[in-house]
Amino acid sequence: MKRCEIVISGAGIAGVATAYYLSVKYGQARVVLIDKLLPMSLTTSKSGENFRDYWPQHCMASFAGRSLDLMQELADQSGDAFDMRFFGYDFVSESANREVFPSDALRASPSGLRRNCDREAIRRQYPHLAETIRQVVHIERAGSIDVYALGSLLLSRARDAGVELVCGTVDSIDQDSSGFALHLSTAGGEARVTANRLVLAAGPFVDELAGMLGIELPVESFLQRKIVIPDPDRIIPRDMPFTVFADPQTFDWSDEETELIDDDPDYQWLLDEFPGGLHVKPESNDQIKLGWAYNRASEPPKWDPRDDISFPSIVLRGASRFIPALDRYVKDRIPTPVVQYSGYYTRTRENWPLIGPLGLEGLYTVAALSGYGTMCACAAGELCADWMMGGSLPDFARNFHPDRYSDQAILAEIDGLESDGQL
Ligand SMILES: Cc1cc2nc3c(=O)[nH]c(=O)nc-3n(C[C@H](O)[C@H](O)[C@H](O)COP(=O)(O)OP(=O)(O)OC[C@H]3O[C@@H](n4cnc5c(N)ncnc54)[C@H](O)[C@@H]3O)c2cc1C
């Protein structure tokens, strides 16, 4: 049996960042981090690794902004150990008038945003974009990181500060007056870890763990994907920012295709409108990465979700709407190898995370990080540590408190949201 002060269940980027801020910011060395898998190998390894401070609500914009500040500090201290690069995001739309991404935060302070609706200028500056594009909004404070390198840096510093990593599956949890007892299956047999305080950081399985303590969390998981493929025809300029098609779209299927789809109830969703948010960016070695979080059907998470063979052609077909030359890859043959990453966006209905105390004495969570968990991990880990160690809390802390739905003012804000910011 192992006894410690704090046990964190889950060594994805959220659990690792929490261990880092507990041990390095607060000097809390008696922390055990438990994971069934290698650290950062579940959802974290599927991340597109992108970041932005462009969010619909102030709380999310401040949260992401804080995380970027923390990442910049870490990048400076570590000699850029995780390749933090600022190349911006371009949101593109076929309409010059529509707000490409409704954002109170940006209406209040639009610095860091460049909006271009000049048709000729768009043609000159972005020759790879479709002639139908009438608006490009460039976000300055955005780019990408190497998430595994960031997590490894945080984990090695946390271990240097005393944090211990245990490999095991949490099968059940008991709570009594002395704290929590976690029952594990490990390679060496059954084991037990006890602690005064427990942090649930189990990604898509966080509600399963909370359920072991009789708590239901307001989260659902949605399987989303991205692909990386070669770009042998060099269609995507190597210096193209992360480019997002802001408009929803329906596909222009041929009569023959429509008939086939109509005949198969499993594929009729292909005739529906797909949401905006499809994104493309250049990758190293003449590759490109494409993602589109269009799945709106939640499901119980699986440990090893299957790839979808139709995803590569759907995302390329959608992308050729705003980068027409990609149509070549749909019509001829998708360049191989096609590497697909499938993982869950585990999220709340308004798409704000759950960070803070959870109703039972000594129980906390850092979870529901949806499609933004790698860019916001540092601020999430810091906030969880601030709650646990009595540090001063940022303004956004109350919006992300797991019990926020019982606060009428926050509930009214949630009910009135225009956009959930999901990409
Ligand atoms: C396709 C895709 C693209 C994405 N792109 C981006 C992006 O560009 N930018 C961005 O910021 N975010 C992105 N995200 C989101 C980001 O990857 C997640 O929000 C983040 O990785 C969540 O981290 P986590 O630590 O909460 O969860 P996880 O990484 O899933 O970690 C949870 C850990 O808990 C462990 N665990 C669970 N149950 C148990 C148990 N019973 N016993 C022991 N261990 C357990 C698991 O093994 C796992 O290691 C993307 C996600 C997906 C799916």
Coordinates of C-alpha atoms and ligand atoms in Angstrom, one line a residue:
M1 CA 0.0 0.0 0.0
K2 CA 1.2 3.5 -0.8
R3 CA 0.1 6.6 1.2
C4 CA 0.4 10.1 -0.1
E5 CA -1.1 13.6 0.3
I6 CA -2.6 13.9 -3.2
V7 CA -3.4 11.3 -5.8
I8 CA -4.1 12.3 -9.3
S9 CA -5.9 9.8 -11.4
G10 CA -4.9 10.3 -15.1
A11 CA -1.6 11.3 -16.5
G12 CA -2.8 12.9 -19.7
I13 CA -1.7 16.5 -20.2
A14 CA -4.3 17.7 -17.6
G15 CA -3.2 15.4 -14.8
V16 CA 0.5 16.0 -15.6
A17 CA 0.1 19.9 -15.6
T18 CA -1.8 19.6 -12.3
A19 CA 1.0 17.6 -10.8
Y20 CA 3.5 20.2 -12.1
Y21 CA 1.7 23.2 -10.5
L22 CA 1.1 21.4 -7.2
S23 CA 4.8 20.4 -6.9
V24 CA 6.6 23.2 -8.6
K25 CA 4.4 26.2 -7.8
Y26 CA 3.3 25.1 -4.3
G27 CA 6.1 22.7 -3.3
Q28 CA 3.6 19.9 -2.6
A29 CA 5.9 16.9 -3.1
R30 CA 3.7 14.0 -1.8
V31 CA 1.8 13.6 -5.0
V32 CA 1.2 10.3 -6.9
L33 CA 0.1 10.3 -10.5
I34 CA -1.7 7.1 -11.6
D35 CA -2.3 6.0 -15.2
K36 CA -3.2 2.7 -16.8
L37 CA -1.3 3.8 -20.0
L38 CA 1.9 5.6 -20.7
P39 CA 1.6 9.3 -19.8
M40 CA -0.1 11.4 -22.5
S41 CA -0.9 8.5 -24.7
L42 CA -4.7 8.6 -24.8
T43 CA -6.6 11.8 -25.9
T44 CA -3.5 14.0 -25.5
S45 CA -1.7 12.0 -28.3
K46 CA -4.5 12.8 -30.7
S47 CA -4.3 16.5 -30.3
G48 CA -3.9 18.7 -33.4
E49 CA -1.5 20.7 -31.1
N50 CA -2.9 24.1 -32.0
F51 CA -3.5 27.0 -29.8
R52 CA -5.4 30.3 -29.9
D53 CA -6.5 33.0 -27.5
Y54 CA -9.6 33.6 -29.7
W55 CA -12.7 32.5 -27.8
P56 CA -16.3 33.5 -27.7
Q57 CA -16.6 34.4 -24.0
H58 CA -14.3 36.4 -21.8
C59 CA -13.8 33.5 -19.3
M60 CA -12.5 31.2 -22.1
A61 CA -10.4 34.0 -23.7
S62 CA -8.8 34.8 -20.3
F63 CA -8.3 31.1 -19.5
A64 CA -6.6 30.4 -22.9
G65 CA -4.6 33.7 -22.6
R66 CA -3.4 32.7 -19.2
S67 CA -2.3 29.3 -20.5
L68 CA -0.4 30.9 -23.4
D69 CA 1.4 33.2 -20.9
L70 CA 2.4 30.2 -18.9
M71 CA 3.5 28.3 -22.0
Q72 CA 5.6 31.2 -23.1
E73 CA 7.2 31.4 -19.7
L74 CA 8.0 27.7 -19.9
A75 CA 9.3 28.0 -23.5
D76 CA 11.6 30.9 -22.5
Q77 CA 12.9 29.1 -19.4
S78 CA 13.5 25.8 -21.2
G79 CA 15.1 27.1 -24.5
D80 CA 11.9 26.4 -26.4
A81 CA 11.7 22.8 -25.4
F82 CA 8.3 22.2 -27.0
D83 CA 8.6 24.2 -30.2
M84 CA 6.0 26.9 -29.5
R85 CA 5.4 28.6 -32.9
F86 CA 3.2 31.6 -33.6
F87 CA 1.9 31.5 -37.2
G88 CA -1.7 32.7 -36.5
Y89 CA -5.1 31.4 -37.5
D90 CA -7.0 32.5 -40.6
F91 CA -10.8 32.1 -40.5
V92 CA -12.2 32.3 -44.0
S93 CA -15.8 32.7 -45.2
E94 CA -17.7 33.0 -48.4
S95 CA -19.6 35.9 -46.8
A96 CA -18.1 39.4 -46.3
N97 CA -20.8 40.2 -43.7
R98 CA -21.1 37.4 -41.3
E99 CA -19.2 37.4 -38.1
V100 CA -16.9 34.4 -38.6
F101 CA -16.7 33.4 -35.0
P102 CA -19.0 35.4 -32.6
S103 CA -16.8 36.6 -29.8
D104 CA -17.7 39.0 -26.9
A105 CA -14.1 39.0 -26.0
L106 CA -13.0 40.3 -29.4
R107 CA -15.8 42.8 -29.7
A108 CA -14.5 44.3 -26.5
S109 CA -10.9 44.3 -27.5
P110 CA -10.3 43.6 -31.2
S111 CA -6.5 44.0 -31.1
G112 CA -4.7 41.0 -32.5
L113 CA -7.3 40.5 -35.2
R114 CA -7.0 41.6 -38.9
R115 CA -10.1 41.4 -41.0
N116 CA -9.8 41.5 -44.8
C117 CA -12.9 41.8 -47.0
D118 CA -11.1 43.2 -50.1
R119 CA -11.8 40.7 -52.9
E120 CA -8.7 41.6 -55.0
A121 CA -6.4 41.7 -52.0
I122 CA -7.6 38.3 -50.9
R123 CA -7.0 36.9 -54.4
R124 CA -3.5 38.3 -54.4
Q125 CA -2.5 37.3 -50.9
Y126 CA -4.2 33.9 -50.8
P127 CA -4.1 32.5 -54.4
H128 CA -4.7 29.0 -53.0
L129 CA -8.1 30.0 -51.6
A130 CA -11.3 29.6 -53.7
E131 CA -12.5 32.7 -55.6
T132 CA -15.7 32.5 -53.5
I133 CA -13.9 33.5 -50.4
R134 CA -15.0 37.0 -49.4
Q135 CA -13.6 37.4 -45.9
V136 CA -10.4 36.4 -44.1
V137 CA -9.9 37.1 -40.4
H138 CA -6.4 36.6 -39.1
I139 CA -5.8 35.9 -35.4
E140 CA -2.4 36.9 -34.3
R141 CA -1.9 35.0 -31.0
A142 CA -2.3 31.5 -32.3
G143 CA 0.0 28.7 -33.5
S144 CA 1.1 25.3 -32.4
I145 CA 3.2 23.4 -29.9
D146 CA 4.7 19.9 -29.6
V147 CA 2.3 18.6 -26.9
Y148 CA 4.3 15.5 -26.0
A149 CA 7.4 17.6 -25.5
L150 CA 5.4 20.1 -23.3
G151 CA 4.0 17.2 -21.2
S152 CA 7.4 15.6 -20.9
L153 CA 8.9 18.8 -19.6
L154 CA 6.2 19.3 -17.0
L155 CA 6.4 15.6 -16.0
S156 CA 10.1 15.6 -15.6
R157 CA 10.1 18.8 -13.5
A158 CA 7.2 17.4 -11.4
R159 CA 9.2 14.2 -10.8
D160 CA 12.3 16.2 -9.9
A161 CA 10.1 18.0 -7.3
G162 CA 9.0 14.6 -5.8
V163 CA 5.9 13.5 -7.8
E164 CA 5.7 9.7 -8.3
L165 CA 4.2 8.0 -11.3
V166 CA 2.4 4.7 -10.8
C167 CA 1.3 2.5 -13.7
G168 CA -2.1 0.9 -12.9
T169 CA -5.8 0.9 -13.7
V170 CA -8.1 2.4 -11.1
D171 CA -10.8 -0.3 -10.6
S172 CA -12.6 1.3 -7.6
I173 CA -12.4 4.1 -5.1
D174 CA -13.5 4.2 -1.5
Q175 CA -13.8 7.3 0.7
D176 CA -13.8 7.5 4.5
S177 CA -12.8 10.0 7.2
S178 CA -9.1 9.5 6.4
G179 CA -9.5 10.3 2.7
F180 CA -9.6 8.1 -0.4
A181 CA -8.4 4.6 -1.2
L182 CA -7.9 3.7 -4.8
H183 CA -7.8 0.0 -5.7
L184 CA -5.6 -0.7 -8.7
S185 CA -4.8 -3.5 -11.1
T186 CA -1.1 -3.3 -11.9
A187 CA 1.4 -5.6 -13.8
G188 CA 2.5 -6.9 -10.4
G189 CA -1.1 -7.7 -9.2
E190 CA -3.6 -5.7 -7.1
A191 CA -2.4 -2.6 -5.3
R192 CA -3.8 0.2 -3.2
V193 CA -3.0 3.9 -3.0
T194 CA -4.5 6.1 -0.2
A195 CA -4.5 9.8 -0.1
N196 CA -6.0 12.7 1.8
R197 CA -7.1 14.3 -1.5
L198 CA -8.0 13.0 -4.9
V199 CA -8.0 14.7 -8.4
L200 CA -10.0 13.1 -11.2
A201 CA -8.1 13.9 -14.4
A202 CA -9.2 10.8 -16.4
G203 CA -10.1 12.5 -19.7
P204 CA -13.0 10.6 -21.4
F205 CA -13.3 8.3 -18.4
V206 CA -13.7 11.0 -15.8
D207 CA -17.4 10.3 -15.3
E208 CA -16.7 6.6 -14.9
L209 CA -14.2 7.5 -12.0
A210 CA -16.6 10.0 -10.5
G211 CA -19.3 7.3 -10.7
M212 CA -17.2 5.1 -8.4
L213 CA -17.9 7.8 -5.7
G214 CA -21.6 8.1 -6.6
I215 CA -21.1 11.4 -8.5
E216 CA -22.5 12.1 -11.9
L217 CA -20.7 14.7 -14.0
P218 CA -22.4 16.9 -16.7
V219 CA -20.1 15.6 -19.5
E220 CA -20.5 13.8 -22.7
S221 CA -17.9 12.4 -25.1
F222 CA -17.9 12.9 -28.9
L223 CA -15.5 11.0 -31.1
Q224 CA -13.6 13.4 -33.4
R225 CA -10.8 12.9 -35.8
K226 CA -8.0 14.4 -37.8
I227 CA -5.7 13.1 -40.6
V228 CA -2.2 13.7 -41.7
I229 CA -1.4 13.0 -45.4
P230 CA 1.4 13.7 -47.8
D231 CA 0.9 16.7 -50.1
P232 CA 2.9 15.6 -53.2
D233 CA 1.5 18.4 -55.4
R234 CA 2.4 21.0 -52.8
I235 CA -1.1 22.4 -52.8
I236 CA -0.8 23.9 -49.4
P237 CA 1.8 26.7 -49.1
R238 CA 4.4 25.8 -46.5
D239 CA 3.9 29.1 -44.7
M240 CA 0.0 29.0 -44.7
P241 CA -1.4 29.7 -41.2
F242 CA -3.8 27.3 -39.6
T243 CA -6.8 27.9 -41.9
V244 CA -10.4 27.4 -40.8
F245 CA -13.4 27.4 -43.0
A246 CA -15.9 29.3 -40.9
D247 CA -19.1 28.5 -42.9
P248 CA -21.3 25.4 -42.6
Q249 CA -21.7 23.5 -45.8
T250 CA -23.6 20.7 -47.5
F251 CA -22.1 18.5 -50.1
D252 CA -22.9 18.6 -53.7
W253 CA -23.4 14.9 -54.2
S254 CA -24.1 13.6 -57.7
D255 CA -27.6 12.1 -58.4
E256 CA -26.0 8.6 -58.3
E257 CA -24.3 9.3 -55.0
T258 CA -27.5 10.8 -53.5
E259 CA -29.4 7.7 -54.4
L260 CA -26.8 5.4 -52.8
I261 CA -26.8 7.5 -49.6
D262 CA -30.6 7.6 -49.5
D263 CA -30.7 3.9 -49.6
D264 CA -28.5 3.4 -46.6
P265 CA -29.9 4.8 -43.3
D266 CA -26.4 4.6 -41.8
Y267 CA -25.1 7.2 -44.3
Q268 CA -28.0 9.6 -44.6
W269 CA -26.2 12.1 -42.3
L270 CA -24.0 12.8 -45.3
L271 CA -26.9 14.7 -46.8
D272 CA -27.1 17.0 -43.7
E273 CA -25.5 20.3 -43.2
F274 CA -22.0 20.1 -41.8
P275 CA -20.8 22.7 -39.3
G276 CA -18.1 25.3 -39.9
G277 CA -14.7 24.7 -38.4
L278 CA -13.0 22.4 -40.9
H279 CA -9.3 23.2 -40.6
V280 CA -6.1 22.6 -42.7
K281 CA -2.5 23.3 -41.9
P282 CA 0.9 22.4 -43.4
E283 CA 3.0 19.9 -41.5
S284 CA 6.7 19.0 -41.7
N285 CA 8.0 16.8 -44.6
D286 CA 5.5 18.1 -47.1
Q287 CA 2.6 16.8 -45.3
I288 CA -0.8 18.4 -44.4
K289 CA -3.0 18.0 -41.4
L290 CA -6.8 18.3 -41.7
G291 CA -9.4 18.1 -38.9
W292 CA -13.2 18.6 -38.7
A293 CA -15.1 18.1 -35.5
Y294 CA -18.5 17.5 -37.2
N295 CA -19.6 14.6 -35.1
R296 CA -22.6 15.7 -32.9
A297 CA -23.5 12.3 -31.6
S298 CA -22.2 11.5 -28.1
E299 CA -21.3 8.0 -27.1
P300 CA -19.8 6.1 -24.1
P301 CA -16.0 6.3 -24.7
K302 CA -14.0 3.3 -25.7
W303 CA -10.3 2.8 -24.9
D304 CA -9.4 2.2 -28.5
P305 CA -11.9 4.0 -30.8
R306 CA -11.9 2.8 -34.4
D307 CA -10.9 4.9 -37.3
D308 CA -13.6 5.8 -39.8
I309 CA -12.7 4.9 -43.4
S310 CA -15.0 7.6 -44.8
F311 CA -13.4 10.4 -42.8
P312 CA -10.4 11.2 -45.1
S313 CA -12.5 11.6 -48.2
I314 CA -15.2 13.6 -46.3
V315 CA -12.7 16.1 -44.8
L316 CA -10.8 16.5 -48.2
R317 CA -14.1 17.0 -50.0
G318 CA -15.1 19.7 -47.5
A319 CA -11.6 21.3 -47.6
S320 CA -11.8 21.5 -51.4
R321 CA -14.7 23.9 -51.0
F322 CA -12.2 26.6 -49.9
I323 CA -8.9 25.2 -51.2
P324 CA -10.2 23.9 -54.6
A325 CA -6.9 22.3 -55.7
L326 CA -7.4 19.7 -52.9
D327 CA -10.2 18.3 -55.1
R328 CA -7.5 16.5 -57.0
Y329 CA -6.8 14.3 -54.0
V330 CA -10.5 13.4 -53.7
K331 CA -11.0 12.7 -57.4
D332 CA -7.7 10.8 -58.2
R333 CA -6.5 9.1 -55.1
I334 CA -5.8 10.3 -51.6
P335 CA -2.0 10.4 -51.2
T336 CA -0.8 7.7 -48.8
P337 CA 0.0 7.0 -46.0
V338 CA -3.1 8.4 -44.5
V339 CA -2.6 8.6 -40.7
Q340 CA -5.8 9.0 -38.8
Y341 CA -6.1 10.1 -35.2
S342 CA -9.4 9.3 -33.4
G343 CA -10.1 10.6 -29.9
Y344 CA -12.9 12.1 -27.7
Y345 CA -13.9 15.7 -27.1
T346 CA -15.2 15.2 -23.6
R347 CA -17.2 18.3 -22.9
T348 CA -20.0 20.1 -21.0
R349 CA -22.9 21.5 -22.9
E350 CA -21.5 25.1 -23.0
N351 CA -18.0 23.8 -23.7
W352 CA -16.4 25.2 -20.5
P353 CA -14.2 22.8 -18.5
L354 CA -14.8 21.4 -15.1
I355 CA -12.0 22.5 -12.7
G356 CA -12.2 22.7 -8.9
P357 CA -13.8 21.0 -5.9
L358 CA -16.3 18.2 -6.5
G359 CA -18.8 18.0 -3.7
L360 CA -17.0 15.5 -1.4
E361 CA -14.4 16.8 1.0
G362 CA -10.9 16.5 -0.6
L363 CA -12.2 15.6 -4.1
Y364 CA -11.3 17.8 -7.2
T365 CA -11.4 17.5 -10.9
V366 CA -9.7 18.9 -13.9
A367 CA -11.6 17.6 -16.9
A368 CA -14.0 18.2 -19.8
L369 CA -11.2 19.9 -21.8
S370 CA -13.0 19.1 -25.1
G371 CA -11.0 20.2 -28.2
Y372 CA -8.8 22.7 -26.3
G373 CA -7.1 20.7 -23.6
T374 CA -3.6 20.8 -24.8
M375 CA -3.5 24.6 -25.3
C376 CA -5.3 25.2 -21.9
A377 CA -3.6 22.5 -19.9
C378 CA -1.2 24.8 -18.1
A379 CA -3.9 27.2 -17.0
A380 CA -6.1 24.2 -16.1
G381 CA -3.4 22.5 -14.0
E382 CA -2.6 25.8 -12.3
L383 CA -6.3 26.5 -11.5
C384 CA -6.8 23.1 -10.0
A385 CA -3.6 23.5 -7.9
D386 CA -4.8 27.0 -6.8
W387 CA -8.1 25.5 -5.6
M388 CA -6.3 22.8 -3.7
M389 CA -3.6 24.9 -2.1
G390 CA -5.8 28.0 -1.3
G391 CA -4.0 30.2 -3.9
S392 CA -5.6 33.3 -5.3
L393 CA -8.1 32.4 -7.9
P394 CA -8.5 34.0 -11.3
D395 CA -11.8 35.6 -12.5
F396 CA -12.7 32.6 -14.7
A397 CA -12.5 30.2 -11.7
R398 CA -16.2 30.5 -10.9
N399 CA -17.3 29.9 -14.5
F400 CA -15.4 26.5 -14.5
H401 CA -16.5 25.4 -11.0
P402 CA -18.1 22.0 -11.3
D403 CA -21.1 23.3 -9.3
R404 CA -21.7 26.3 -11.5
Y405 CA -25.1 25.2 -12.7
S406 CA -26.6 25.9 -9.3
D407 CA -25.5 29.6 -9.7
Q408 CA -28.4 31.4 -11.4
A409 CA -26.3 34.2 -12.9
I410 CA -23.9 31.8 -14.5
L411 CA -26.7 29.5 -15.7
A412 CA -28.3 32.6 -17.4
E413 CA -25.0 33.4 -19.0
I414 CA -24.7 29.8 -20.2
D415 CA -28.3 29.7 -21.6
G416 CA -27.6 32.9 -23.5
L417 CA -24.4 31.8 -25.3
E418 CA -24.2 32.4 -29.0
S419 CA -21.3 30.1 -29.7
D420 CA -19.5 27.3 -27.9
G421 CA -16.2 28.0 -29.7
Q422 CA -15.7 24.4 -30.7
L423 CA -13.3 23.8 -33.7
Ligands
LIG1 C1 -8.8 14.7 -32.8 C2 -8.5 15.7 -31.7 C3 -7.8 16.9 -32.0 C4 -7.5 17.8 -30.9 N1 -6.9 18.9 -31.2 C5 -6.5 19.8 -30.2 C6 -5.8 21.0 -30.5 O1 -5.4 21.3 -31.7 N2 -5.5 21.8 -29.5 C7 -5.9 21.5 -28.2 O2 -5.6 22.3 -27.3 N3 -6.6 20.4 -27.9 C8 -6.9 19.6 -28.9 N4 -7.6 18.4 -28.6 C9 -8.1 18.2 -27.2 C10 -7.0 17.6 -26.3 O3 -6.3 16.6 -27.0 C11 -7.7 17.1 -25.0 O4 -8.5 18.1 -24.5 C12 -6.7 16.8 -24.0 O5 -5.7 15.9 -24.5 C13 -7.4 16.1 -22.8 O6 -6.3 15.8 -21.9 P1 -6.7 14.9 -20.6 O7 -5.5 14.8 -19.8 O8 -7.9 15.6 -19.9 O9 -7.2 13.5 -21.1 P2 -6.4 12.2 -21.6 O10 -5.2 12.6 -22.5 O11 -7.4 11.3 -22.2 O12 -5.8 11.6 -20.3 C14 -6.6 10.9 -19.3 C15 -5.8 9.8 -18.8 O13 -6.5 9.2 -17.8 C16 -6.2 7.8 -17.8 N5 -7.3 7.0 -17.2 C17 -8.6 7.1 -17.4 N6 -9.3 6.2 -16.7 C18 -8.3 5.5 -15.9 C19 -8.4 4.5 -15.0 N7 -9.6 3.9 -14.6 N8 -7.2 4.1 -14.4 C20 -6.0 4.7 -14.7 N9 -5.9 5.6 -15.6 C21 -7.1 6.1 -16.2 C22 -6.0 7.5 -19.3 O14 -5.3 6.3 -19.5 C23 -5.4 8.8 -19.8 O15 -4.0 8.7 -19.9 C24 -7.9 17.5 -29.6 C25 -8.6 16.3 -29.3 C26 -8.9 15.4 -30.3 C27 -9.6 14.1 -30.0

